[in-house]
């Protein structure tokens, strides 16, 4: 049996704020919500998915994401087209998301793949990309991968 990714759990400081972001802006449907001791949580499925959890938000963080600590570097999602990535970019900008780069950028100089790189309300680094469709888009870093958030 081969391992594959299951759901991803993200610690958040404010579940209501994070639900508004992941559910309402990015389109992840709420599957279930609950409480364990003082920690609230929510299971989210894939947009248009089969009801299998892909994200779990845990309200148990006491501070914002810290890129200098061991753990998650960034969480990447794949879209079906560059136009869909741009639509997400518009929705994220309207919601006040902070971006690492301007617009759709290539993963590397001259590459066909690329995406947008932004932060959730707690500062967790996120990416929405496509395997092709970014031809001609700028690459923010010539020698290092864009998804490095350098």
Short mmCIF file of N, CA, C and O in Angstrom, two decimals:
data_model
loop_
_atom_site.label_atom_id
_atom_site.label_comp_id
_atom_site.label_asym_id
_atom_site.label_seq_id
_atom_site.Cartn_x
_atom_site.Cartn_y
_atom_site.Cartn_z
N UNK A 1 0.85 -1.19 0.00
CA UNK A 1 0.00 0.00 0.00
C UNK A 1 0.88 1.24 0.00
O UNK A 1 1.84 1.35 0.75
N UNK A 2 0.53 2.20 -0.80
CA UNK A 2 1.28 3.44 -0.91
C UNK A 2 0.59 4.53 -0.10
O UNK A 2 -0.64 4.65 -0.13
N UNK A 3 1.37 5.31 0.61
CA UNK A 3 0.80 6.44 1.34
C UNK A 3 0.46 7.57 0.40
O UNK A 3 1.11 7.76 -0.63
N UNK A 4 -0.55 8.32 0.73
CA UNK A 4 -0.90 9.53 -0.01
C UNK A 4 -1.43 10.54 1.00
O UNK A 4 -1.79 10.18 2.12
N UNK A 5 -1.50 11.77 0.62
CA UNK A 5 -1.96 12.81 1.52
C UNK A 5 -3.42 12.60 1.89
O UNK A 5 -4.23 12.23 1.04
N UNK A 6 -3.73 12.84 3.14
CA UNK A 6 -5.11 12.84 3.59
C UNK A 6 -5.53 14.28 3.79
O UNK A 6 -5.16 15.16 3.01
N UNK A 7 -6.24 14.57 4.86
CA UNK A 7 -6.60 15.96 5.12
C UNK A 7 -5.43 16.68 5.79
O UNK A 7 -4.52 16.06 6.32
N UNK A 8 -5.47 17.99 5.72
CA UNK A 8 -4.45 18.83 6.35
C UNK A 8 -5.11 19.59 7.50
O UNK A 8 -6.16 20.20 7.31
N UNK A 9 -4.50 19.54 8.67
CA UNK A 9 -5.01 20.28 9.83
C UNK A 9 -4.24 21.58 9.98
O UNK A 9 -3.02 21.59 9.91
N UNK A 10 -4.96 22.66 10.19
CA UNK A 10 -4.35 23.99 10.34
C UNK A 10 -4.81 24.58 11.67
O UNK A 10 -6.02 24.65 11.94
N UNK A 11 -3.86 25.00 12.50
CA UNK A 11 -4.21 25.71 13.73
C UNK A 11 -4.55 27.15 13.38
O UNK A 11 -3.83 27.79 12.61
N UNK A 12 -5.65 27.64 13.93
CA UNK A 12 -6.09 29.01 13.68
C UNK A 12 -6.38 29.69 15.01
O UNK A 12 -6.61 29.02 16.02
N UNK A 13 -6.38 31.01 15.00
CA UNK A 13 -6.67 31.77 16.22
C UNK A 13 -8.15 32.08 16.37
O UNK A 13 -8.61 32.29 17.49
N UNK A 14 -8.88 32.16 15.26
CA UNK A 14 -10.29 32.53 15.29
C UNK A 14 -11.02 31.70 14.24
O UNK A 14 -10.92 31.97 13.04
N UNK A 15 -11.74 30.68 14.68
CA UNK A 15 -12.40 29.76 13.75
C UNK A 15 -13.41 30.48 12.85
O UNK A 15 -13.47 30.20 11.66
N UNK A 16 -14.18 31.39 13.39
CA UNK A 16 -15.17 32.10 12.58
C UNK A 16 -14.51 32.86 11.44
O UNK A 16 -14.96 32.80 10.29
N UNK A 17 -13.42 33.56 11.74
CA UNK A 17 -12.69 34.33 10.71
C UNK A 17 -12.09 33.39 9.67
O UNK A 17 -12.17 33.64 8.47
N UNK A 18 -11.50 32.28 10.12
CA UNK A 18 -10.89 31.34 9.19
C UNK A 18 -11.93 30.62 8.34
O UNK A 18 -11.71 30.35 7.16
N UNK A 19 -13.07 30.29 8.94
CA UNK A 19 -14.16 29.69 8.15
C UNK A 19 -14.62 30.64 7.05
O UNK A 19 -14.85 30.22 5.92
N UNK A 20 -14.76 31.91 7.38
CA UNK A 20 -15.16 32.90 6.37
C UNK A 20 -14.16 32.93 5.22
O UNK A 20 -14.54 33.08 4.06
N UNK A 21 -12.89 32.76 5.52
CA UNK A 21 -11.85 32.78 4.49
C UNK A 21 -11.87 31.49 3.66
O UNK A 21 -12.01 31.53 2.44
N UNK A 22 -11.72 30.35 4.31
CA UNK A 22 -11.61 29.07 3.58
C UNK A 22 -12.93 28.64 2.94
O UNK A 22 -12.93 28.10 1.84
N UNK A 23 -14.04 28.88 3.60
CA UNK A 23 -15.34 28.47 3.07
C UNK A 23 -15.86 29.49 2.07
O UNK A 23 -16.20 29.16 0.93
N UNK A 24 -15.94 30.76 2.48
CA UNK A 24 -16.60 31.77 1.67
C UNK A 24 -15.74 32.33 0.55
O UNK A 24 -16.25 32.65 -0.53
N UNK A 25 -14.44 32.46 0.77
CA UNK A 25 -13.56 33.03 -0.27
C UNK A 25 -12.98 31.93 -1.17
O UNK A 25 -13.00 32.06 -2.39
N UNK A 26 -12.48 30.85 -0.57
CA UNK A 26 -11.86 29.79 -1.37
C UNK A 26 -12.84 28.69 -1.79
O UNK A 26 -12.52 27.89 -2.67
N UNK A 27 -14.01 28.62 -1.17
CA UNK A 27 -15.04 27.69 -1.63
C UNK A 27 -15.01 26.29 -1.04
O UNK A 27 -15.65 25.39 -1.57
N UNK A 28 -14.27 26.08 0.06
CA UNK A 28 -14.26 24.76 0.69
C UNK A 28 -15.54 24.61 1.51
O UNK A 28 -15.77 25.34 2.46
N UNK A 29 -16.40 23.63 1.18
CA UNK A 29 -17.66 23.48 1.91
C UNK A 29 -17.45 22.95 3.32
O UNK A 29 -16.58 22.09 3.56
N UNK A 30 -18.23 23.45 4.26
CA UNK A 30 -18.20 22.99 5.64
C UNK A 30 -18.88 21.64 5.71
O UNK A 30 -20.03 21.49 5.32
N UNK A 31 -18.16 20.63 6.23
CA UNK A 31 -18.71 19.29 6.37
C UNK A 31 -19.22 19.04 7.79
O UNK A 31 -20.24 18.39 7.97
N UNK A 32 -18.48 19.54 8.77
CA UNK A 32 -18.86 19.35 10.17
C UNK A 32 -18.11 20.35 11.02
O UNK A 32 -17.05 20.83 10.65
N UNK A 33 -18.70 20.65 12.17
CA UNK A 33 -18.10 21.61 13.10
C UNK A 33 -18.33 21.06 14.50
O UNK A 33 -19.33 20.40 14.76
N UNK A 34 -17.41 21.31 15.40
CA UNK A 34 -17.58 20.81 16.75
C UNK A 34 -16.68 21.50 17.75
O UNK A 34 -16.01 22.48 17.44
N UNK A 35 -16.66 20.94 18.95
CA UNK A 35 -15.88 21.51 20.04
C UNK A 35 -15.33 20.37 20.88
O UNK A 35 -16.04 19.41 21.18
N UNK A 36 -14.07 20.49 21.23
CA UNK A 36 -13.40 19.54 22.10
C UNK A 36 -12.71 20.34 23.19
O UNK A 36 -11.81 21.11 22.91
N UNK A 37 -13.16 20.20 24.42
CA UNK A 37 -12.68 21.04 25.51
C UNK A 37 -12.89 22.51 25.12
O UNK A 37 -14.00 22.89 24.79
N UNK A 38 -11.83 23.31 25.11
CA UNK A 38 -11.94 24.72 24.73
C UNK A 38 -11.61 24.96 23.26
O UNK A 38 -11.53 26.10 22.82
N UNK A 39 -11.38 23.89 22.51
CA UNK A 39 -10.96 24.04 21.12
C UNK A 39 -12.11 23.73 20.17
O UNK A 39 -12.66 22.64 20.18
N UNK A 40 -12.45 24.70 19.35
CA UNK A 40 -13.44 24.49 18.29
C UNK A 40 -12.71 23.99 17.06
O UNK A 40 -11.54 24.27 16.85
N UNK A 41 -13.43 23.27 16.21
CA UNK A 41 -12.83 22.77 14.98
C UNK A 41 -13.88 22.68 13.89
O UNK A 41 -15.09 22.68 14.16
N UNK A 42 -13.41 22.62 12.65
CA UNK A 42 -14.29 22.48 11.50
C UNK A 42 -13.61 21.62 10.45
O UNK A 42 -12.41 21.78 10.20
N UNK A 43 -14.37 20.70 9.86
CA UNK A 43 -13.90 19.88 8.76
C UNK A 43 -14.44 20.48 7.47
O UNK A 43 -15.64 20.74 7.36
N UNK A 44 -13.56 20.68 6.50
CA UNK A 44 -13.93 21.24 5.20
C UNK A 44 -13.61 20.25 4.10
O UNK A 44 -12.58 19.56 4.15
N UNK A 45 -14.48 20.18 3.10
CA UNK A 45 -14.26 19.30 1.95
C UNK A 45 -13.72 20.06 0.76
O UNK A 45 -13.60 21.29 0.79
N UNK A 46 -13.43 19.33 -0.28
CA UNK A 46 -12.96 19.95 -1.52
C UNK A 46 -14.14 20.60 -2.24
O UNK A 46 -15.24 20.05 -2.25
N UNK A 47 -13.92 21.77 -2.85
CA UNK A 47 -14.99 22.37 -3.65
C UNK A 47 -15.46 21.39 -4.73
O UNK A 47 -14.65 20.86 -5.47
N UNK A 48 -16.75 21.10 -4.75
CA UNK A 48 -17.29 20.16 -5.72
C UNK A 48 -16.87 18.72 -5.46
O UNK A 48 -17.02 17.86 -6.33
N UNK A 49 -16.36 18.44 -4.27
CA UNK A 49 -15.84 17.11 -3.96
C UNK A 49 -16.90 16.13 -3.51
O UNK A 49 -18.10 16.39 -3.59
N UNK A 50 -16.43 15.02 -2.98
CA UNK A 50 -17.30 13.91 -2.59
C UNK A 50 -17.66 13.91 -1.11
O UNK A 50 -18.22 12.93 -0.62
N UNK A 51 -17.33 14.97 -0.40
CA UNK A 51 -17.64 15.03 1.03
C UNK A 51 -16.53 14.51 1.92
O UNK A 51 -16.70 14.42 3.13
N UNK A 52 -15.40 14.18 1.34
CA UNK A 52 -14.24 13.73 2.12
C UNK A 52 -13.53 14.97 2.66
O UNK A 52 -13.28 15.92 1.92
N UNK A 53 -13.18 14.97 3.94
CA UNK A 53 -12.46 16.13 4.49
C UNK A 53 -11.09 16.30 3.83
O UNK A 53 -10.37 15.33 3.61
N UNK A 54 -10.77 17.55 3.50
CA UNK A 54 -9.44 17.88 2.98
C UNK A 54 -8.71 18.86 3.89
O UNK A 54 -7.49 18.90 3.91
N UNK A 55 -9.47 19.64 4.67
CA UNK A 55 -8.88 20.59 5.62
C UNK A 55 -9.62 20.46 6.95
O UNK A 55 -10.84 20.29 6.97
N UNK A 56 -8.87 20.57 8.02
CA UNK A 56 -9.46 20.69 9.35
C UNK A 56 -8.89 21.95 9.98
O UNK A 56 -7.67 22.13 10.00
N UNK A 57 -9.75 22.83 10.42
CA UNK A 57 -9.33 24.05 11.09
C UNK A 57 -9.51 23.84 12.59
O UNK A 57 -10.59 23.46 13.03
N UNK A 58 -8.45 24.05 13.35
CA UNK A 58 -8.48 23.88 14.81
C UNK A 58 -8.25 25.23 15.46
O UNK A 58 -7.20 25.84 15.27
N UNK A 59 -9.21 25.72 16.21
CA UNK A 59 -9.04 26.98 16.94
C UNK A 59 -8.28 26.67 18.23
O UNK A 59 -8.87 26.42 19.27
N UNK A 60 -6.96 26.67 18.13
CA UNK A 60 -6.13 26.41 19.30
C UNK A 60 -4.80 27.16 19.25
O UNK A 60 -4.01 27.06 20.17
N UNK A 61 -4.57 27.94 18.19
CA UNK A 61 -3.34 28.72 18.11
C UNK A 61 -3.47 29.97 18.99
O UNK A 61 -4.53 30.56 19.10
N UNK A 62 -2.36 30.35 19.56
CA UNK A 62 -2.34 31.55 20.41
C UNK A 62 -1.71 32.75 19.71
O UNK A 62 -1.70 33.84 20.23
N UNK A 63 -1.17 32.51 18.53
CA UNK A 63 -0.53 33.59 17.78
C UNK A 63 -0.51 33.24 16.30
O UNK A 63 -0.88 32.14 15.90
N UNK A 64 -0.05 34.19 15.51
CA UNK A 64 -0.01 34.03 14.05
C UNK A 64 1.03 32.99 13.63
O UNK A 64 1.92 32.61 14.40
N UNK A 65 0.92 32.55 12.41
CA UNK A 65 1.86 31.62 11.78
C UNK A 65 3.27 32.17 11.90
O UNK A 65 3.49 33.37 11.75
N UNK A 66 4.23 31.30 12.16
CA UNK A 66 5.63 31.70 12.30
C UNK A 66 6.47 30.91 11.32
O UNK A 66 6.71 29.71 11.51
N UNK A 67 6.92 31.56 10.26
CA UNK A 67 7.72 30.91 9.22
C UNK A 67 9.08 30.47 9.73
O UNK A 67 9.74 29.65 9.09
N UNK A 68 9.51 30.98 10.87
CA UNK A 68 10.81 30.63 11.42
C UNK A 68 10.80 29.40 12.30
O UNK A 68 11.85 29.03 12.85
N UNK A 69 9.66 28.76 12.44
CA UNK A 69 9.57 27.56 13.28
C UNK A 69 9.39 26.33 12.41
O UNK A 69 8.83 26.41 11.32
N UNK A 70 9.81 25.19 12.91
CA UNK A 70 9.64 23.95 12.18
C UNK A 70 8.14 23.67 12.00
O UNK A 70 7.33 24.03 12.85
N UNK A 71 7.79 23.03 10.91
CA UNK A 71 6.39 22.71 10.64
C UNK A 71 6.04 23.04 9.20
O UNK A 71 6.88 23.03 8.32
N UNK A 72 4.80 23.37 8.99
CA UNK A 72 4.30 23.66 7.65
C UNK A 72 5.05 24.82 7.00
O UNK A 72 5.19 25.88 7.59
N UNK A 73 5.53 24.59 5.78
CA UNK A 73 6.17 25.66 5.01
C UNK A 73 5.10 26.45 4.26
O UNK A 73 4.99 27.66 4.39
N UNK A 74 4.31 25.77 3.46
CA UNK A 74 3.15 26.36 2.81
C UNK A 74 2.23 25.25 2.35
O UNK A 74 2.64 24.10 2.23
N UNK A 75 0.99 25.59 2.11
CA UNK A 75 -0.02 24.64 1.66
C UNK A 75 -0.41 25.03 0.24
O UNK A 75 -0.75 26.18 -0.01
N UNK A 76 -0.32 24.07 -0.68
CA UNK A 76 -0.57 24.36 -2.09
C UNK A 76 -1.84 23.66 -2.57
O UNK A 76 -2.07 22.50 -2.26
N UNK A 77 -2.63 24.40 -3.33
CA UNK A 77 -3.83 23.88 -3.98
C UNK A 77 -3.63 23.99 -5.49
O UNK A 77 -2.91 24.87 -5.96
N UNK A 78 -4.28 23.12 -6.25
CA UNK A 78 -4.18 23.14 -7.71
C UNK A 78 -5.54 23.52 -8.29
O UNK A 78 -6.57 22.98 -7.87
N UNK A 79 -5.52 24.43 -9.25
CA UNK A 79 -6.74 24.83 -9.96
C UNK A 79 -6.72 24.22 -11.36
O UNK A 79 -5.67 23.74 -11.82
N UNK A 80 -7.86 24.26 -12.05
CA UNK A 80 -7.93 23.64 -13.36
C UNK A 80 -7.52 24.55 -14.51
O UNK A 80 -7.39 24.08 -15.64
N UNK A 81 -7.32 25.84 -14.26
CA UNK A 81 -6.90 26.74 -15.33
C UNK A 81 -6.31 28.02 -14.75
O UNK A 81 -6.59 28.38 -13.61
N UNK A 82 -5.50 28.69 -15.57
CA UNK A 82 -4.94 29.98 -15.15
C UNK A 82 -6.05 31.00 -14.94
O UNK A 82 -5.95 31.85 -14.04
N UNK A 83 -7.10 30.93 -15.73
CA UNK A 83 -8.23 31.85 -15.54
C UNK A 83 -8.87 31.63 -14.17
O UNK A 83 -9.28 32.59 -13.51
N UNK A 84 -8.97 30.39 -13.74
CA UNK A 84 -9.55 30.10 -12.42
C UNK A 84 -8.64 30.63 -11.32
O UNK A 84 -9.13 31.14 -10.31
N UNK A 85 -7.33 30.53 -11.50
CA UNK A 85 -6.39 31.10 -10.53
C UNK A 85 -6.60 32.60 -10.43
O UNK A 85 -6.65 33.16 -9.33
N UNK A 86 -6.76 33.25 -11.55
CA UNK A 86 -7.00 34.70 -11.56
C UNK A 86 -8.32 35.06 -10.89
O UNK A 86 -8.44 36.10 -10.23
N UNK A 87 -9.34 34.22 -11.05
CA UNK A 87 -10.62 34.45 -10.37
C UNK A 87 -10.44 34.34 -8.86
O UNK A 87 -10.99 35.16 -8.10
N UNK A 88 -9.67 33.35 -8.42
CA UNK A 88 -9.37 33.26 -6.98
C UNK A 88 -8.60 34.50 -6.52
O UNK A 88 -8.86 35.03 -5.45
N UNK A 89 -7.67 34.95 -7.32
CA UNK A 89 -6.90 36.15 -6.96
C UNK A 89 -7.83 37.34 -6.74
O UNK A 89 -7.69 38.07 -5.75
N UNK A 90 -8.79 37.53 -7.63
CA UNK A 90 -9.74 38.64 -7.48
C UNK A 90 -10.54 38.51 -6.20
O UNK A 90 -10.72 39.50 -5.46
N UNK A 91 -11.04 37.32 -5.92
CA UNK A 91 -11.82 37.10 -4.69
C UNK A 91 -10.96 37.32 -3.45
O UNK A 91 -11.42 37.92 -2.46
N UNK A 92 -9.73 36.86 -3.49
CA UNK A 92 -8.82 37.04 -2.35
C UNK A 92 -8.48 38.51 -2.13
O UNK A 92 -8.44 38.98 -1.00
N UNK A 93 -8.25 39.24 -3.21
CA UNK A 93 -7.97 40.68 -3.08
C UNK A 93 -9.17 41.40 -2.49
O UNK A 93 -9.02 42.25 -1.62
N UNK A 94 -10.36 41.05 -2.94
CA UNK A 94 -11.59 41.67 -2.40
C UNK A 94 -11.74 41.37 -0.92
O UNK A 94 -12.29 42.18 -0.17
N UNK A 95 -11.24 40.21 -0.48
CA UNK A 95 -11.33 39.82 0.93
C UNK A 95 -10.17 40.38 1.76
O UNK A 95 -10.13 40.16 2.97
N UNK A 96 -9.24 41.08 1.11
CA UNK A 96 -8.14 41.70 1.84
C UNK A 96 -6.94 40.80 2.10
O UNK A 96 -6.11 41.11 2.96
N UNK A 97 -6.81 39.70 1.36
CA UNK A 97 -5.66 38.79 1.55
C UNK A 97 -4.36 39.51 1.22
O UNK A 97 -4.31 40.38 0.34
N UNK A 98 -3.31 39.10 1.90
CA UNK A 98 -1.97 39.63 1.66
C UNK A 98 -1.24 38.67 0.71
O UNK A 98 -1.23 37.46 0.93
N UNK A 99 -0.65 39.23 -0.35
CA UNK A 99 0.03 38.42 -1.36
C UNK A 99 1.55 38.54 -1.23
O UNK A 99 2.07 39.60 -0.88
N UNK A 100 2.25 37.45 -1.57
CA UNK A 100 3.71 37.44 -1.56
C UNK A 100 4.27 38.01 -2.86
O UNK A 100 5.39 38.53 -2.87
N UNK A 101 3.53 37.88 -3.96
CA UNK A 101 3.95 38.36 -5.27
C UNK A 101 2.74 38.99 -5.95
O UNK A 101 1.60 38.71 -5.59
N UNK A 102 2.99 39.81 -6.95
CA UNK A 102 1.91 40.45 -7.68
C UNK A 102 1.40 39.55 -8.79
O UNK A 102 2.14 39.19 -9.70
N UNK A 103 0.15 39.17 -8.71
CA UNK A 103 -0.50 38.41 -9.77
C UNK A 103 0.05 37.00 -9.94
O UNK A 103 0.80 36.49 -9.12
N UNK A 104 -0.36 36.40 -11.04
CA UNK A 104 0.08 35.05 -11.41
C UNK A 104 1.56 35.11 -11.77
O UNK A 104 1.96 35.91 -12.62
N UNK A 105 2.37 34.29 -11.13
CA UNK A 105 3.80 34.25 -11.41
C UNK A 105 4.20 32.82 -11.76
O UNK A 105 3.56 31.85 -11.34
N UNK A 106 5.26 32.69 -12.56
CA UNK A 106 5.77 31.38 -12.95
C UNK A 106 6.54 30.76 -11.79
O UNK A 106 7.14 31.47 -10.97
N UNK A 107 6.52 29.43 -11.74
CA UNK A 107 7.28 28.73 -10.70
C UNK A 107 8.79 28.88 -10.90
O UNK A 107 9.56 28.84 -9.95
N UNK A 108 9.20 29.04 -12.14
CA UNK A 108 10.61 29.27 -12.45
C UNK A 108 10.70 30.04 -13.76
O UNK A 108 9.73 30.09 -14.52
N UNK A 109 11.84 30.61 -14.02
CA UNK A 109 12.07 31.38 -15.25
C UNK A 109 11.71 30.54 -16.47
O UNK A 109 12.19 29.42 -16.63
N UNK A 110 10.80 31.05 -17.32
CA UNK A 110 10.41 30.37 -18.55
C UNK A 110 9.49 29.18 -18.34
O UNK A 110 9.19 28.47 -19.29
N UNK A 111 9.02 28.95 -17.14
CA UNK A 111 8.19 27.80 -16.85
C UNK A 111 6.74 27.97 -17.30
O UNK A 111 6.24 29.09 -17.43
N UNK A 112 6.06 26.85 -17.51
CA UNK A 112 4.65 26.86 -17.88
C UNK A 112 3.76 26.83 -16.64
O UNK A 112 2.63 27.30 -16.66
N UNK A 113 4.27 26.29 -15.53
CA UNK A 113 3.48 26.21 -14.31
C UNK A 113 3.67 27.47 -13.48
O UNK A 113 4.70 28.14 -13.56
N UNK A 114 2.66 27.78 -12.70
CA UNK A 114 2.76 28.96 -11.85
C UNK A 114 1.50 29.14 -11.06
O UNK A 114 0.57 28.31 -11.12
N UNK A 115 1.45 30.21 -10.29
CA UNK A 115 0.28 30.44 -9.47
C UNK A 115 0.32 31.75 -8.71
O UNK A 115 1.12 32.64 -9.02
N UNK A 116 -0.53 31.81 -7.71
CA UNK A 116 -0.58 32.97 -6.81
C UNK A 116 -0.16 32.50 -5.42
O UNK A 116 -0.39 31.35 -5.05
N UNK A 117 0.45 33.39 -4.67
CA UNK A 117 1.01 33.07 -3.37
C UNK A 117 0.52 34.12 -2.38
O UNK A 117 0.75 35.31 -2.59
N UNK A 118 -0.14 33.67 -1.33
CA UNK A 118 -0.82 34.59 -0.43
C UNK A 118 -0.88 34.00 0.97
O UNK A 118 -0.41 32.88 1.20
N UNK A 119 -1.45 34.75 1.90
CA UNK A 119 -1.52 34.34 3.30
C UNK A 119 -2.97 34.30 3.77
O UNK A 119 -3.77 35.13 3.37
N UNK A 120 -3.27 33.32 4.65
CA UNK A 120 -4.60 33.27 5.24
C UNK A 120 -4.68 34.29 6.38
O UNK A 120 -3.69 34.99 6.65
N UNK A 121 -5.81 34.42 7.06
CA UNK A 121 -5.94 35.44 8.11
C UNK A 121 -4.92 35.33 9.26
O UNK A 121 -4.64 36.31 9.93
N UNK A 122 -4.36 34.12 9.49
CA UNK A 122 -3.35 33.95 10.53
C UNK A 122 -1.93 33.98 9.98
O UNK A 122 -0.98 33.72 10.71
N UNK A 123 -1.78 34.27 8.70
CA UNK A 123 -0.46 34.36 8.10
C UNK A 123 0.06 33.07 7.50
O UNK A 123 1.18 33.05 6.97
N UNK A 124 -0.70 31.99 7.55
CA UNK A 124 -0.26 30.74 6.94
C UNK A 124 -0.09 30.95 5.44
O UNK A 124 -0.95 31.55 4.79
N UNK A 125 1.03 30.47 4.90
CA UNK A 125 1.34 30.68 3.48
C UNK A 125 0.60 29.67 2.62
O UNK A 125 0.64 28.47 2.88
N UNK A 126 -0.08 30.18 1.59
CA UNK A 126 -0.89 29.36 0.70
C UNK A 126 -0.53 29.64 -0.75
O UNK A 126 -0.06 30.73 -1.09
N UNK A 127 -0.79 28.66 -1.59
CA UNK A 127 -0.53 28.77 -3.03
C UNK A 127 -1.71 28.15 -3.78
O UNK A 127 -2.22 27.11 -3.37
N UNK A 128 -2.11 28.77 -4.87
CA UNK A 128 -3.04 28.15 -5.82
C UNK A 128 -2.32 28.20 -7.16
O UNK A 128 -1.96 29.29 -7.64
N UNK A 129 -2.10 27.03 -7.76
CA UNK A 129 -1.32 27.00 -8.98
C UNK A 129 -1.94 26.11 -10.04
O UNK A 129 -2.91 25.40 -9.79
N UNK A 130 -1.35 26.17 -11.23
CA UNK A 130 -1.73 25.34 -12.37
C UNK A 130 -0.45 24.76 -12.98
O UNK A 130 0.60 25.39 -12.92
N UNK A 131 -0.55 23.56 -13.58
CA UNK A 131 0.63 22.96 -14.19
C UNK A 131 1.06 23.64 -15.49
O UNK A 131 2.21 23.54 -15.91
N UNK A 132 0.13 24.33 -16.13
CA UNK A 132 0.46 25.10 -17.34
C UNK A 132 -0.48 26.29 -17.43
O UNK A 132 -1.48 26.35 -16.73
N UNK A 133 -0.12 27.23 -18.27
CA UNK A 133 -0.93 28.44 -18.40
C UNK A 133 -0.23 29.68 -17.88
O UNK A 133 -0.74 30.79 -18.00
N UNK A 134 0.95 29.51 -17.28
CA UNK A 134 1.71 30.65 -16.75
C UNK A 134 2.86 31.04 -17.68
O UNK A 134 3.74 31.81 -17.28
N UNK A 135 2.84 30.51 -18.90
CA UNK A 135 3.89 30.86 -19.86
C UNK A 135 3.93 32.37 -20.03
O UNK A 135 2.90 33.01 -20.19
N UNK A 136 5.10 32.94 -19.94
CA UNK A 136 5.26 34.38 -20.10
C UNK A 136 5.08 35.18 -18.82
O UNK A 136 5.36 36.37 -18.79
N UNK A 137 4.60 34.54 -17.78
CA UNK A 137 4.45 35.24 -16.49
C UNK A 137 5.82 35.43 -15.87
O UNK A 137 6.73 34.62 -16.07
N UNK A 138 6.01 36.50 -15.12
CA UNK A 138 7.31 36.73 -14.50
C UNK A 138 7.62 35.67 -13.44
O UNK A 138 6.71 35.11 -12.83
N UNK A 139 8.89 35.39 -13.25
CA UNK A 139 9.35 34.51 -12.16
C UNK A 139 10.04 35.41 -11.15
O UNK A 139 11.07 36.02 -11.46
N UNK A 140 9.50 35.54 -9.95
CA UNK A 140 10.07 36.46 -8.97
C UNK A 140 11.51 36.17 -8.58
O UNK A 140 12.25 37.06 -8.20
N UNK A 141 11.92 34.91 -8.69
CA UNK A 141 13.27 34.51 -8.29
C UNK A 141 13.85 33.62 -9.38
O UNK A 141 13.33 32.54 -9.64
N UNK A 142 14.92 34.06 -10.01
CA UNK A 142 15.49 33.32 -11.12
C UNK A 142 16.02 31.95 -10.75
O UNK A 142 15.76 30.96 -11.41
N UNK A 143 16.78 31.84 -9.65
CA UNK A 143 17.46 30.60 -9.32
C UNK A 143 16.74 29.76 -8.27
O UNK A 143 17.15 28.64 -8.01
N UNK A 144 15.70 30.27 -7.66
CA UNK A 144 15.01 29.52 -6.61
C UNK A 144 13.54 29.37 -6.98
O UNK A 144 13.00 30.19 -7.71
N UNK A 145 12.88 28.33 -6.48
CA UNK A 145 11.48 28.15 -6.82
C UNK A 145 10.60 29.22 -6.19
O UNK A 145 10.78 29.61 -5.05
N UNK A 146 9.63 29.68 -6.95
CA UNK A 146 8.69 30.70 -6.46
C UNK A 146 7.98 30.21 -5.22
O UNK A 146 7.71 30.97 -4.29
N UNK A 147 7.64 28.91 -5.18
CA UNK A 147 6.88 28.39 -4.05
C UNK A 147 7.69 28.39 -2.76
O UNK A 147 7.18 28.02 -1.71
N UNK A 148 8.93 28.83 -2.83
CA UNK A 148 9.74 28.95 -1.62
C UNK A 148 9.36 30.12 -0.74
O UNK A 148 9.83 30.24 0.37
N UNK A 149 8.52 31.03 -1.23
CA UNK A 149 8.13 32.24 -0.49
C UNK A 149 9.37 32.97 0.00
O UNK A 149 9.40 33.52 1.09
N UNK A 150 10.44 32.99 -0.81
CA UNK A 150 11.67 33.67 -0.39
C UNK A 150 11.46 35.17 -0.40
O UNK A 150 10.69 35.68 -1.15
#
